[in-house]
PDB file of C-alpha atoms in Angstrom:
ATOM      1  CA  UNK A   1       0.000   0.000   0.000  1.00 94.00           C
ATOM      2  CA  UNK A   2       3.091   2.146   0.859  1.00 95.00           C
ATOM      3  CA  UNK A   3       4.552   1.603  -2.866  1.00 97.00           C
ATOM      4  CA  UNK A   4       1.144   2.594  -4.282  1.00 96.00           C
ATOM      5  CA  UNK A   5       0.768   5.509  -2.803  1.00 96.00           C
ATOM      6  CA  UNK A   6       4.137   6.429  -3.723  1.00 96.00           C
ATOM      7  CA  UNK A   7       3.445   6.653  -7.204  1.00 95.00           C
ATOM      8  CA  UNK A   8      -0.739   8.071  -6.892  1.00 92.00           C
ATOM      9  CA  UNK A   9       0.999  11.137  -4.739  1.00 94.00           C
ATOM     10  CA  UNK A  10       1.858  14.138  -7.099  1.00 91.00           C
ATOM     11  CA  UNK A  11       4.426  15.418  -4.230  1.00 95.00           C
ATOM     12  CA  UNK A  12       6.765  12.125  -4.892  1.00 96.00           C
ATOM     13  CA  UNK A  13      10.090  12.568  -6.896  1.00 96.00           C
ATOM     14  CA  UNK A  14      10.489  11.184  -9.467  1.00 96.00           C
ATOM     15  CA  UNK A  15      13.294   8.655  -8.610  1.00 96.00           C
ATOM     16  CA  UNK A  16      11.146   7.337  -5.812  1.00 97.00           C
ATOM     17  CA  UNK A  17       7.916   6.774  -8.568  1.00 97.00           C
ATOM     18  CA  UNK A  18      10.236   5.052 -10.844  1.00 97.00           C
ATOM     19  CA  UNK A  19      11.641   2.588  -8.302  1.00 97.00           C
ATOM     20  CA  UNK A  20       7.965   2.274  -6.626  1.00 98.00           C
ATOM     21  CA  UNK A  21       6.633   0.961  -9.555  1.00 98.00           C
ATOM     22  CA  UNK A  22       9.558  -1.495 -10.346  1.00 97.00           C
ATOM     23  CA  UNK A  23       9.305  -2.796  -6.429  1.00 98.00           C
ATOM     24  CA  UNK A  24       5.460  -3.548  -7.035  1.00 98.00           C
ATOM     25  CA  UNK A  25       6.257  -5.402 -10.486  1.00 97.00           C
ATOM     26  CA  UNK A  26       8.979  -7.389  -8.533  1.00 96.00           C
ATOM     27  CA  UNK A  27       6.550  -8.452  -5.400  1.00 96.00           C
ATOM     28  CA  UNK A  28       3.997  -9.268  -7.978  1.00 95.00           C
ATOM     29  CA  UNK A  29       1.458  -6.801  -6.942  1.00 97.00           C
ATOM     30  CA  UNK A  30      -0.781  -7.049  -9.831  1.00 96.00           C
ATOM     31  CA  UNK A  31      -3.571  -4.508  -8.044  1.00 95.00           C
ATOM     32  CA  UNK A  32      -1.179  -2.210  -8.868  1.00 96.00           C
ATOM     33  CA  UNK A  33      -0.926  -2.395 -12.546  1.00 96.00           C
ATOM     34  CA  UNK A  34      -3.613   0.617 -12.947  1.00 95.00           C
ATOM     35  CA  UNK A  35      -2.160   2.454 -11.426  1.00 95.00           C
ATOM     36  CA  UNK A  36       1.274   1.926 -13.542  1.00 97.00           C
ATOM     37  CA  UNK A  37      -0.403   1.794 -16.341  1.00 97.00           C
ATOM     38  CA  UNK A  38      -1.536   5.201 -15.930  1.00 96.00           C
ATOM     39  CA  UNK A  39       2.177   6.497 -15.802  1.00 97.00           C
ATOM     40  CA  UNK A  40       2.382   6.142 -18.980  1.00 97.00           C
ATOM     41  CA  UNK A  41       1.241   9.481 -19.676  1.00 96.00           C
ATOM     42  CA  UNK A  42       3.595  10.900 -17.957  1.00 95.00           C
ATOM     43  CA  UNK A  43       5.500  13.744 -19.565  1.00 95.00           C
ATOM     44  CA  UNK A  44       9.008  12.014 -18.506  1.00 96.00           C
ATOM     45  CA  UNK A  45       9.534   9.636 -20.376  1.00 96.00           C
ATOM     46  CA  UNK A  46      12.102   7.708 -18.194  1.00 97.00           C
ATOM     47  CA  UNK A  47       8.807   7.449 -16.134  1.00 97.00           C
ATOM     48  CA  UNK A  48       6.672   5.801 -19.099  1.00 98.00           C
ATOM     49  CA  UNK A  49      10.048   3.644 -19.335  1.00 98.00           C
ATOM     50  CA  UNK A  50       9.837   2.376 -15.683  1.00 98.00           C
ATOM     51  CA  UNK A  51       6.031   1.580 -15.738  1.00 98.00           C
ATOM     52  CA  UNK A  52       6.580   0.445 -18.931  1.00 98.00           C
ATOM     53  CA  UNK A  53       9.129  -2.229 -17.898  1.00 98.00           C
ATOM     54  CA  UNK A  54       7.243  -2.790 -14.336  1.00 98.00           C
ATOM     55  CA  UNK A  55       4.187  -3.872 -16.500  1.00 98.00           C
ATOM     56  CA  UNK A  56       5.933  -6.045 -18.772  1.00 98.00           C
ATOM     57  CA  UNK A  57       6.867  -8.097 -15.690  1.00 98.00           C
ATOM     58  CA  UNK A  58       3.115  -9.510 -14.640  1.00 97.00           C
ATOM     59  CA  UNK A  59       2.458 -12.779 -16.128  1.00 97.00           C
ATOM     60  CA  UNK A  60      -1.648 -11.755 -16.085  1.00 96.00           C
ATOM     61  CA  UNK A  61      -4.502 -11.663 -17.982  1.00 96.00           C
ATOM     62  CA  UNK A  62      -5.363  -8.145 -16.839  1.00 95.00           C
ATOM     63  CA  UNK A  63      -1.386  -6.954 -18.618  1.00 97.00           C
ATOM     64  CA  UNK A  64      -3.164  -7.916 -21.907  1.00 97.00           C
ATOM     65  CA  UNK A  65      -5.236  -5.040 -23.158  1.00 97.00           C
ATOM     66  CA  UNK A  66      -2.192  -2.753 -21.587  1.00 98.00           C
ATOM     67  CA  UNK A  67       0.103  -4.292 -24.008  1.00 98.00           C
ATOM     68  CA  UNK A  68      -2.260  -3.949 -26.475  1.00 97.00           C
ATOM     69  CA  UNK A  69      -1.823   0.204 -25.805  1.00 97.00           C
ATOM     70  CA  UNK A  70       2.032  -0.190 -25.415  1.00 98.00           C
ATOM     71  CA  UNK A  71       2.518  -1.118 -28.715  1.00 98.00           C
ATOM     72  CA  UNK A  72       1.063   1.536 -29.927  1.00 97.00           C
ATOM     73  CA  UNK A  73       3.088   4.154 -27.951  1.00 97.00           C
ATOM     74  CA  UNK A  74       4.995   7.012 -29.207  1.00 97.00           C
ATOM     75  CA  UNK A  75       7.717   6.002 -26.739  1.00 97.00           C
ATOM     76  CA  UNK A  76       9.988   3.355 -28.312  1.00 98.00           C
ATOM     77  CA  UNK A  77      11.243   1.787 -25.030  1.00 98.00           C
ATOM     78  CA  UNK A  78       7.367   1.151 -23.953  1.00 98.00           C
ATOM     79  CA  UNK A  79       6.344  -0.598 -27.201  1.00 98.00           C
ATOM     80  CA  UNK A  80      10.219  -2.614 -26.590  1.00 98.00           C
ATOM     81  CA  UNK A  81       8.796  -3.837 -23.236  1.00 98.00           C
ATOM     82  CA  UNK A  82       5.754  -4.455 -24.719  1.00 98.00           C
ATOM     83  CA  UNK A  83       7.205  -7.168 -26.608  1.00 98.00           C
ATOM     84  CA  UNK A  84       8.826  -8.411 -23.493  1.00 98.00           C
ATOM     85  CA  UNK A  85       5.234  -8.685 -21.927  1.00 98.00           C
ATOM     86  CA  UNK A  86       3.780 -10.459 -24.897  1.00 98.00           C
ATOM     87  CA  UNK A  87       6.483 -13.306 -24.625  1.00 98.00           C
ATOM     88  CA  UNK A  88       6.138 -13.408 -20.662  1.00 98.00           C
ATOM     89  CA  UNK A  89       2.726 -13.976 -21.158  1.00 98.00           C
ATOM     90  CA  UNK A  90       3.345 -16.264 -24.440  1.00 97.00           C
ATOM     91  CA  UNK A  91       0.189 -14.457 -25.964  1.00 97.00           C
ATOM     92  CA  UNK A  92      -0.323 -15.739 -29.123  1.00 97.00           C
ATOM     93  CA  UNK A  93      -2.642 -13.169 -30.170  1.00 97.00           C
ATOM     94  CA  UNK A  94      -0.354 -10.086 -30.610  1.00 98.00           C
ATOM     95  CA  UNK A  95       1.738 -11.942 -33.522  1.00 98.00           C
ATOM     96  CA  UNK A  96       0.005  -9.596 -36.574  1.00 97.00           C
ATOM     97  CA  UNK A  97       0.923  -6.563 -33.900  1.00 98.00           C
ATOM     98  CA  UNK A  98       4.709  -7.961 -33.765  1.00 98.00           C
ATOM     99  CA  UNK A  99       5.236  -8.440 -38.024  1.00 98.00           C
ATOM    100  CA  UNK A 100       3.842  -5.087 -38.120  1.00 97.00           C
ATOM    101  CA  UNK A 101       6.596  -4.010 -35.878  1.00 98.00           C
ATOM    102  CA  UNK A 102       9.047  -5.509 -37.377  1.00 97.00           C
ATOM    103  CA  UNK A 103       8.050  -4.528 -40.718  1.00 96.00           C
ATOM    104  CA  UNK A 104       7.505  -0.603 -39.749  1.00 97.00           C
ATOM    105  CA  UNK A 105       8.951   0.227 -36.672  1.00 97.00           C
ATOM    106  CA  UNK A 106      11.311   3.134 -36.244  1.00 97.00           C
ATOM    107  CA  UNK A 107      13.280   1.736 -34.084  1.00 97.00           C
ATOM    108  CA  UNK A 108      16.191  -1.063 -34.598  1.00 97.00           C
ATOM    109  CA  UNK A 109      15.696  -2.418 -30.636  1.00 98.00           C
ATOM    110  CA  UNK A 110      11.485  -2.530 -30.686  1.00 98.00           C
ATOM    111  CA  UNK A 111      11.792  -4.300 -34.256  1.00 98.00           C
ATOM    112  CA  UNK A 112      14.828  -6.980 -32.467  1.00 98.00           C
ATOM    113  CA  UNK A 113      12.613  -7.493 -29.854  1.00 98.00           C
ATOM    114  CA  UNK A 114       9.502  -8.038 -31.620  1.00 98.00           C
ATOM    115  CA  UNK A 115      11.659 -10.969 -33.923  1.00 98.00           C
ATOM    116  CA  UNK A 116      12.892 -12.651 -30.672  1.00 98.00           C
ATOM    117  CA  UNK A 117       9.115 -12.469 -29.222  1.00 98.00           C
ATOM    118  CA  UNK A 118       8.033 -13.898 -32.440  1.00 98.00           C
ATOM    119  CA  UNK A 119      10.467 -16.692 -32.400  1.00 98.00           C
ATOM    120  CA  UNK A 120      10.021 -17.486 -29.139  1.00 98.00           C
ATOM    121  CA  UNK A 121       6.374 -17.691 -29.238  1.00 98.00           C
ATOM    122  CA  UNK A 122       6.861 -21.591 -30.295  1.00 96.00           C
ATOM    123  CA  UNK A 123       4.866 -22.764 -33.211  1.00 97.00           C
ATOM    124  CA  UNK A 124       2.337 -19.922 -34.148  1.00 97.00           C
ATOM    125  CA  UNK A 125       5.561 -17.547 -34.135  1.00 98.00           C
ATOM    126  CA  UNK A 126       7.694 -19.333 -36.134  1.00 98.00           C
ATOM    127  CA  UNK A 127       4.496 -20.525 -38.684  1.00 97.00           C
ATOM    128  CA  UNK A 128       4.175 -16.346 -39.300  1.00 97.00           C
ATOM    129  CA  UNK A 129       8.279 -15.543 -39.166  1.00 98.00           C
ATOM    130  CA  UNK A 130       8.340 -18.426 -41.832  1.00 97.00           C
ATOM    131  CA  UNK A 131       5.261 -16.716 -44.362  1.00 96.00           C
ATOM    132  CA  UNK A 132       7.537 -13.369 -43.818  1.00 96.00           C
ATOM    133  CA  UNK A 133      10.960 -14.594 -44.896  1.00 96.00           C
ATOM    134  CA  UNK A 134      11.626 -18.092 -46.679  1.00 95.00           C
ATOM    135  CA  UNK A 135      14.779 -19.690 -44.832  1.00 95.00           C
ATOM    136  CA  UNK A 136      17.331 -19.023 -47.662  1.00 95.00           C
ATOM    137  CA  UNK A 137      16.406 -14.846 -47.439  1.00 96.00           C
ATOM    138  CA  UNK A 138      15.691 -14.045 -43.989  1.00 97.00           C
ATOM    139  CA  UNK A 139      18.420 -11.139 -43.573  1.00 96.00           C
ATOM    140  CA  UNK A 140      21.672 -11.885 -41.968  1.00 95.00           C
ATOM    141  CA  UNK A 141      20.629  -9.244 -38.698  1.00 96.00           C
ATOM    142  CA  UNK A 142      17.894 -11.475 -38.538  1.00 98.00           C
ATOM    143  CA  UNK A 143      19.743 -14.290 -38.204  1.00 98.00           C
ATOM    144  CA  UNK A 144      21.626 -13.012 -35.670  1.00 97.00           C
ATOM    145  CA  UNK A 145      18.634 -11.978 -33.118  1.00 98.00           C
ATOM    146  CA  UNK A 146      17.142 -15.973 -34.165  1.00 98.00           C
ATOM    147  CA  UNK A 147      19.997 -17.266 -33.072  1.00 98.00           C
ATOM    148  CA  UNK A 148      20.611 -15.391 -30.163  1.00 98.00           C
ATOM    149  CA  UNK A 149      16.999 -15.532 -28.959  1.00 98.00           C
ATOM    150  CA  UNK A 150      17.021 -19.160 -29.732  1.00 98.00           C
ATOM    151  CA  UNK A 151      20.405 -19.536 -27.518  1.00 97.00           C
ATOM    152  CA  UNK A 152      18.578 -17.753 -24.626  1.00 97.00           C
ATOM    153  CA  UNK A 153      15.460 -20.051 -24.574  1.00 97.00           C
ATOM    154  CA  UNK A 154      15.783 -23.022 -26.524  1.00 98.00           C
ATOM    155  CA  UNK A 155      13.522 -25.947 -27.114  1.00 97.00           C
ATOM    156  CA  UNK A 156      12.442 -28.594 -29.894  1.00 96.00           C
ATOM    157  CA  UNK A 157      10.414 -25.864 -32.230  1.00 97.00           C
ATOM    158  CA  UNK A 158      12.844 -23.367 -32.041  1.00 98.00           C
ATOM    159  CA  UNK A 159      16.106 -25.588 -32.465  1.00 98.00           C
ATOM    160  CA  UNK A 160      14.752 -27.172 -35.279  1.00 98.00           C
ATOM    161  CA  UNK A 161      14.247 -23.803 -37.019  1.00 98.00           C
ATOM    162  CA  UNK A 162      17.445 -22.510 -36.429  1.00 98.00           C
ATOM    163  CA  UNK A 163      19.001 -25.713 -37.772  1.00 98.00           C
ATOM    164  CA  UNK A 164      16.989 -24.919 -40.950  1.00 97.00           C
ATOM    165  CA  UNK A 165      18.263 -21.568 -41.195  1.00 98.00           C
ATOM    166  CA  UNK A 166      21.890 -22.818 -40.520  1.00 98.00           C
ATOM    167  CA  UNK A 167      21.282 -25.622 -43.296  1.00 97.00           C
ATOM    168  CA  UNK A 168      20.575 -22.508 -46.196  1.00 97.00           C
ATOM    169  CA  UNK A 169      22.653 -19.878 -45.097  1.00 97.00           C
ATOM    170  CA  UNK A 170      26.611 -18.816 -46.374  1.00 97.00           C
ATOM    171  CA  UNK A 171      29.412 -18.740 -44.336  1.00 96.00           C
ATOM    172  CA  UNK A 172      28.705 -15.621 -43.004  1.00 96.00           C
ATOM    173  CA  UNK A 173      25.177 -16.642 -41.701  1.00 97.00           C
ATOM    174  CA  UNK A 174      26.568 -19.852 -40.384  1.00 97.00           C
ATOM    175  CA  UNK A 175      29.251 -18.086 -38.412  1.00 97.00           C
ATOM    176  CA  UNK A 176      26.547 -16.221 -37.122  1.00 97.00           C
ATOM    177  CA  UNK A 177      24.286 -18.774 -35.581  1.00 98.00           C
ATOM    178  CA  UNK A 178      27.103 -20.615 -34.272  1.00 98.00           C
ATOM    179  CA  UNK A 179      28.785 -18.089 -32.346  1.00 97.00           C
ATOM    180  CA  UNK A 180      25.547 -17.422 -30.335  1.00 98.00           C
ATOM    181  CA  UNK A 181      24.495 -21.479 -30.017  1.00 97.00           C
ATOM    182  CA  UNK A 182      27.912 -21.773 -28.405  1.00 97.00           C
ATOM    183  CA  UNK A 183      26.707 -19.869 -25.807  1.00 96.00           C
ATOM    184  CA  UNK A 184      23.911 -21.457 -24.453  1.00 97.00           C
ATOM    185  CA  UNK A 185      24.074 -24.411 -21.242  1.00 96.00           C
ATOM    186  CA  UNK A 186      20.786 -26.179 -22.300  1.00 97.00           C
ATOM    187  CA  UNK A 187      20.785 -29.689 -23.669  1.00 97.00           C
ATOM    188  CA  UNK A 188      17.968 -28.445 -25.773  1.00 98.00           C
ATOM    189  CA  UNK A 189      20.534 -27.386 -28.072  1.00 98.00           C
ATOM    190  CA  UNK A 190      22.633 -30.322 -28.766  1.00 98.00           C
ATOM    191  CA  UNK A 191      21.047 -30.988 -31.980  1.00 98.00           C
ATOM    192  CA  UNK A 192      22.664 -27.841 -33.394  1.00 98.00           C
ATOM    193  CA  UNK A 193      25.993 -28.277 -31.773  1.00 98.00           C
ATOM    194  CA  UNK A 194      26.149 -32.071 -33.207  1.00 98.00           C
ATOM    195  CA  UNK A 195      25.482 -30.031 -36.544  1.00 98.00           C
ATOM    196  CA  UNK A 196      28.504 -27.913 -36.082  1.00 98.00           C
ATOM    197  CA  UNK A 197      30.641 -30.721 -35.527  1.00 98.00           C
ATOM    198  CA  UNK A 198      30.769 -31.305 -39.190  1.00 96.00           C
ATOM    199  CA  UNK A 199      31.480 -28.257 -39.738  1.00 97.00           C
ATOM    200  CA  UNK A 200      33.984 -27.592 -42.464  1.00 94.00           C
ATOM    201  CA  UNK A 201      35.533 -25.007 -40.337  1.00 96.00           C
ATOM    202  CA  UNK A 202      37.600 -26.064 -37.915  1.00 96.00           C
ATOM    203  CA  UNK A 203      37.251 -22.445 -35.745  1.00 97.00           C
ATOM    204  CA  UNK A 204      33.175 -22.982 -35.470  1.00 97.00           C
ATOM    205  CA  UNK A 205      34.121 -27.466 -35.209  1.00 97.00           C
ATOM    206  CA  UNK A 206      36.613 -26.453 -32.018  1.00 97.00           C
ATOM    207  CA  UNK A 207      33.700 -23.566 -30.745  1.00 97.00           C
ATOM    208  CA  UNK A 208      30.878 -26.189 -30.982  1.00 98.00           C
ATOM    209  CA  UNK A 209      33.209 -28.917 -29.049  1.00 98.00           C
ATOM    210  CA  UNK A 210      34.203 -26.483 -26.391  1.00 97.00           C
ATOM    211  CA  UNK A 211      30.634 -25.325 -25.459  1.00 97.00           C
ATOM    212  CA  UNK A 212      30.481 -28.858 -24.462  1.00 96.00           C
ATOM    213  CA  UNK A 213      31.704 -27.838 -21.045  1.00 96.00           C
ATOM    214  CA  UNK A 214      28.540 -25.408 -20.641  1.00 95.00           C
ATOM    215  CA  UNK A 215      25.692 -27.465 -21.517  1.00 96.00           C
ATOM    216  CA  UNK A 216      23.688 -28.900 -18.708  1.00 94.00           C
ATOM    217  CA  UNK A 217      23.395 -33.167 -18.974  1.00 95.00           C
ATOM    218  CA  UNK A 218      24.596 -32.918 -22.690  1.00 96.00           C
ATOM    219  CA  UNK A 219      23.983 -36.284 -25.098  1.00 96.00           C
ATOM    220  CA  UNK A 220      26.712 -35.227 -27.210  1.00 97.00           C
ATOM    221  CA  UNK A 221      30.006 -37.246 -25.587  1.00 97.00           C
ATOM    222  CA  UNK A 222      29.865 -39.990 -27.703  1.00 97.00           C
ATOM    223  CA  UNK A 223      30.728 -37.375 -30.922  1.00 97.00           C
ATOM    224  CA  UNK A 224      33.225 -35.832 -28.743  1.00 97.00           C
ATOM    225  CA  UNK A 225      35.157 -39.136 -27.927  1.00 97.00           C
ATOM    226  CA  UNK A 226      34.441 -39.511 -31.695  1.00 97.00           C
ATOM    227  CA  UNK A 227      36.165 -36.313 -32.615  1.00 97.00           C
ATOM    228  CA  UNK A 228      38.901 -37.057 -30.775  1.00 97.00           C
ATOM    229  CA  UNK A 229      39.294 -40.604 -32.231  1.00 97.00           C
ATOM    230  CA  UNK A 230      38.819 -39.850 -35.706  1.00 96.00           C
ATOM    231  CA  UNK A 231      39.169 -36.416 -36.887  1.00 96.00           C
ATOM    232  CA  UNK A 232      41.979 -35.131 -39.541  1.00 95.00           C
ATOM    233  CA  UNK A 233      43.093 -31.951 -37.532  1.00 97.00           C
ATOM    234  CA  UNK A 234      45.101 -32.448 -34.690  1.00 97.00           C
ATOM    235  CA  UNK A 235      43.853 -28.831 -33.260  1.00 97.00           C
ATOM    236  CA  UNK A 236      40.528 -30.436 -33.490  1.00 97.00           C
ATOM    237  CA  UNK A 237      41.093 -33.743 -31.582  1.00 97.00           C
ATOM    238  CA  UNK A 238      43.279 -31.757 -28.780  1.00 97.00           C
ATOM    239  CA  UNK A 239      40.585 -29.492 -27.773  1.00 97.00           C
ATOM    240  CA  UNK A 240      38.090 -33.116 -27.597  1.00 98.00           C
ATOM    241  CA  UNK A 241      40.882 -34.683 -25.959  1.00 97.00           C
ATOM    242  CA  UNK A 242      41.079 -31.393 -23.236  1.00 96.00           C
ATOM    243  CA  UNK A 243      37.128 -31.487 -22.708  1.00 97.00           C
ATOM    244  CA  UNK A 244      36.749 -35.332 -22.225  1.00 96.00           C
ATOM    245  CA  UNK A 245      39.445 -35.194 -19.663  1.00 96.00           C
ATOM    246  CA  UNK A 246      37.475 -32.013 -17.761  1.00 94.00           C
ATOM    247  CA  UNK A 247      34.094 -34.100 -17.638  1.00 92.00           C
ATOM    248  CA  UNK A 248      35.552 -37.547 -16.784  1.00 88.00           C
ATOM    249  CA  UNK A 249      37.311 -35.525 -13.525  1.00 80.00           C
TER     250      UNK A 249
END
């Protein structure tokens, strides 16, 4: 009730609002979200920002319609955490809203974000990416945020995707998508990394074997040992060699 009052009282600073609103996001005080919501028409717009980013963290059915006026905003960092609130909530229903923002947004970060929320969506998401870009001419920044998104939050439908991407792609793409996939400790993306073992390059073959040591309960040992047993490139088979001998410790 404190926090609440903090931001209805026109005699608080405007630090203290900012904070207030992110403290009631945090504690999950979703009687609250009124009351942020009507921040932002604020003239500051580091306010609309905070409320902004305090509603985008209440997994609710009462953030929908909310979201729904976010993405309209003239404020490009409360239509970015508008995105952020769609995927929280995984609602399906905003996917038209996010093409249209990454079609004709302004702004570079609310169109990356939009792509991520897309992609991360699951099925539906990918199903309208996919009827925007065919695999072989989705645009190399693109590829990037997919891959990185897909790093962040992997599973099945997403992996699969990326793998497809990967499989059409030049150099340039693949390097890409395999510098973020390194990156990422779930198991859900061991299909990739497998994929990147064949790699005719030996930099993204000795990446993919080394990211080994991140992933959580990974299935892919067996093609390590493998590595190390048969591969041409000495390079190649030390850096197996050096991560087998870490996980059997």
């Amino acid at each position: 009730s404190y926090l609440r009052s903090v931001i209805s009282s026109k005699n608080s600073k405007k630090f203290a609002v900012m904070y207030a609103m992110s403290s009631l996001a945090k504690i999950g005080d979703i009687q609250s979200i009124s009351q942020i919501y009507s921040q932002l028409s604020n003239s500051d717009e580091k306010i609309q920002e905070y409320a902004a980013y305090a509603i985008s963290c209440f997994k609710d059915p009462s953030a929908i319609p909310i979201l729904t006026e976010m993405m309209k905003h003239n404020t490009a960092k409360v239509r970015y955490y508008a995105c952020k609130g769609i995927l929280l909530n995984k609602n399906t229903t905003f996917i038209d809203a996010l093409i249209y923002k990454i079609k004709k947004d302004p702004e570079t970060a609310v169109k990356k974000e939009a792509i991520k929320t897309l992609i991360l969506l699951g099925a539906p998401g990918i199903s309208a990416y996919e009827k925007l870009y065919e695999p072989a001419k989705v645009p190399q920044p693109h590829l990037y945020i997919i891959s990185e998104a897909v790093s962040s939050a992997p599973d099945a439908e997403n992996v699969n995707y990326l793998i497809k991407l990967y499989n059409v792609t030049d150099k340039t793409g693949k390097n890409m998508i395999a510098a973020n996939v390194v990156k990422s400790n779930s198991n859900f993306i061991d299909p990739i990394i497998k994929i990147l073992f064949t790699s005719e390059d030996y930099l993204i073959k000795i990446g993919a074997i080394n990211s080994i040591l991140n992933i959580k309960e990974t299935t892919l040992m067996p093609e390590v040992k493998k590595l190390y047993e048969t591969d041409k490139l000495e390079v190649v088979k030390k850096n197996a060699k050096r991560v087998i001998d870490f996980i059997s410790k």
